[in-house]
Amino acid sequence: MTLRGCAVGSRLEVCRVTGGRRHRRRLIELGFVRGAVLSVIGRGTMGGLVLALGDSRIAVDSFTAETLLVKPAHV
Amino acid sequence: MSERPLTRLVLEKPCCDADLPGVDEGHARVALVGNPNVGKSTLFNVLTGARQRVGNWPGKTVSVARGTWRTPAGEMTLIDLPGTYSLLPDSPDEALTRDLLVDRGMDDRPDVVVLTLDCSNLARNLYLLAQVMETGVPIVVALTMVDIAESRGIRVDVGRFAELIGAPVVPVVPRQNRGLDALRDAVEGALAARRPPGEPDLGEDVEAVLAEVTAFLPADALLRYPERWLATALLTGETVPGVPDETGARARAAGAGLLAGDDTDDLDDLDDLEIVVAEQRYAWAHRLIAETVHRKGDVRATVSDRVDRALTSRWAGLPIFFLVMWGVFILTTKIAAPLQTGLQDLIDGPVSTGAAHALRGMSAPAWLSGLVLNGIIAGVGQLLSFVPLMAIMFVLLSVLEDSGYMARAAFVVDRLMRLIGLPGRAFLPLVVGFGCNVPALAGTRILSDRRHRLLTGLLIPFVSCSARLTVYVLVAGVFFGSQAGTVVFAMYVLSIVLVVGMGLLLRGTLFRGMSYEPLVLDLPPYRLPTLRVIGTQTWQKLWAFLRTASGLIVATVTAVWLLASVPAGGGQGGFGRTPIEHSLFGSTARVVAPAFEPAGFGDWHPSAALITGFVAKEAVVSTVAQTYSMGKPADEHRAGSLGPALRQTFERTSHGHKIPAVLAFMVFLLAYTPCMTTVAAQRAELGGRMTLFGIGMQLVVAWLLAVAVFQIGAMFL
């Protein structure tokens, strides 16, 4: 599933980053690599999400959320 | 987890640069490299104090601050490179940092890199560290945000850290001057030793491929680039100048096995090699963290998170954002206004009177006192009157940026601004533009992408500033009576329509290549901005503005004075005594006037007003009065005897359609060049060519709109 529909409070594991090479590269630089665990901590206007990835807080728009394939984290 | 060592120390390797040309004998060069928002520039400011200058890197469009770091042992040149998350170049900023670290053909390469790492967010920072270590440049790690990390129960074993990466590590708190001496010692030690750091271990499989690739790297490329960096870059599909494409293809082919060995089918393309290597760098970072970082407890929701829940929320986010923008607008207009008037009065009053007195005392010739009083002093006065406004703007920018709110604001209005192809942050300079375009242009610096800065900088002059308001009020009062308020309001609506319309137009033409950039935004933790940081930043920006703008403004003001003083074609009166109508200024206005005939105001009075309006909109009202040989009306909002005179002029030039003609005049006034100070600020922010383009574009848009308003309006009114 993609991150787009995920509810606030869910903990998820990154499976894959899709999208253009440049876009993928930016996400990977910020730590969105396979196996990384993130949680959705807020929801903004028009489908934007605020994520906690390790110690980082990262805001993404709905387009970016769509490019992040995730599964529920078991931790 | 594997038993492999975390890094391979390469002590025996001689350092790269010692005997290469291009390293001069002067100051040692130390470059600051790090992620954005890790306190890198704060460290730079504290180390260099006032001894710094900001400018484009030679031959690049990347702005870099350079300064002198004085230590008891001598002086070093400190270079503050743009913040970056990686050395993979996606922007000119990142390319510059990468080239300086890896390309031995570059001039002014750093001798030592100080890598600023945010201790409260280590994983991502270590990813950059891994890449910098691969370049083999001697490094010193400065750990920042130690206080924030401690407050979250994060403690770093500095000694172990240094041991594992093979480079010195120094915790610093620049705002409190903590750790700076230790940093200095470490840098001086690194300069003397010139020892490359360790090489991060990327796991058995990747290391095997890297060894294979290293074996066939061309010898000439190895003279130019560090070996390990080159092997990794080629494996991940980067094109490296001076390396044949076949070598790159061969490196990628060697890596194909890494993808085949993957147990999922997620990775199939050779492009994915970049992901494999990135994952290994992150794996290295997490191993390093496991060995050196101790966490007490599990602090999930920090104070920052709780604040964010309100500030970025779906319901409160936008209202709070508009409230903050309103606050910025009020502060840049209401607070600055009295200071601005005060300064202007001081210049017009005591300073001018004093100077006039002194000039008379020296029995200076009329042309000299004219030049000094109406040229230089008036010009400097106009420049100075903008200083409070600019200072307030720069302070607010610093506060918003330093506190961490700017990143949230960008997230909140992102969608809205996308309509005209700009990111959310561009909202702030546009709002400020309603107060004054000059600080608004300075505000474009919050945009990191150069094309976004250019587009915003070209749109700002269409935002109707408060100086234009004084003219609207006067003209609308004369022609529309009780409807004046509605007309003025319509000008503001038109201004917004122009910004959106021109934004769409430019985006579809000149800025066509500007692709949709999805929003991925790091939100730094909220922090209280410190006076020291804000003060230094404000002063630097203000000084840079004064330096670039002063010449242009004084020159233009002087030129207008000169034109108004010189009698045209043997007219009556001598220099400085001729009535304005018969001066060169008057005749210039007459030459320009026919251009406005299709817009219904082809007369020298309005043309003269528009010419001074080019210099400053504040001067328009007094010029109009002057051309009718009347004093400036005591109350700018009441036209007095100016009213009938103006009405008569427009009645005549428009052949009875004075309402559309006066609307056309107001529209032209809205859309053409706001003032000379704006032009100077545009030149400082966008460069000369774009500024000229902007002036041309505005004149064309203003003229076309004015003609359209009159021609269409004349059919009905």
CSV table of N, CA and C in Angstrom, one decimal, chain B residues 36 131 165 180 198 248 272 276 291 361 472-473 520 527 532 613:
chain,number,residue,atom,x,y,z
B,36,PRO,N,21.3,21.1,5.8
B,36,PRO,CA,20.7,22.4,6.1
B,36,PRO,C,20.2,22.4,7.5
B,131,GLN,N,29.6,9.8,2.9
B,131,GLN,CA,30.0,10.3,1.5
B,131,GLN,C,31.2,11.1,1.5
B,165,ILE,N,35.6,6.6,13.1
B,165,ILE,CA,35.6,7.2,11.8
B,165,ILE,C,37.0,7.7,11.4
B,180,LEU,N,34.6,25.9,21.0
B,180,LEU,CA,35.3,26.6,19.8
B,180,LEU,C,36.8,26.4,19.9
B,198,GLY,N,38.8,7.5,7.8
B,198,GLY,CA,38.6,6.1,7.4
B,198,GLY,C,37.6,6.0,6.3
B,248,GLY,N,32.0,3.8,-17.0
B,248,GLY,CA,30.8,3.9,-16.2
B,248,GLY,C,29.9,2.7,-16.4
B,272,ASP,N,18.8,1.3,-9.8
B,272,ASP,CA,18.6,0.9,-8.4
B,272,ASP,C,19.9,0.6,-7.7
B,276,VAL,N,20.9,0.6,-3.6
B,276,VAL,CA,21.7,-0.4,-2.8
B,276,VAL,C,22.8,0.2,-2.1
B,291,GLU,N,27.0,1.8,18.2
B,291,GLU,CA,28.3,1.7,18.9
B,291,GLU,C,28.5,3.0,19.8
B,361,GLY,N,27.1,79.9,2.7
B,361,GLY,CA,28.3,80.4,3.4
B,361,GLY,C,29.5,80.3,2.6
B,472,TYR,N,-3.1,56.4,-5.8
B,472,TYR,CA,-4.5,56.0,-6.1
B,472,TYR,C,-5.5,56.9,-5.4
B,473,VAL,N,-5.2,57.1,-4.1
B,473,VAL,CA,-6.1,57.8,-3.2
B,473,VAL,C,-6.4,59.2,-3.8
B,520,VAL,N,8.9,17.7,-0.2
B,520,VAL,CA,9.5,16.8,0.8
B,520,VAL,C,10.3,17.8,1.6
B,527,ARG,N,12.9,26.3,17.9
B,527,ARG,CA,14.0,26.9,18.7
B,527,ARG,C,13.7,28.3,19.0
B,532,ARG,N,21.9,37.4,19.1
B,532,ARG,CA,23.2,37.5,18.4
B,532,ARG,C,23.1,37.0,17.0
B,613,GLY,N,7.6,58.8,-11.2
B,613,GLY,CA,7.1,57.6,-10.5
B,613,GLY,C,8.1,56.5,-10.8
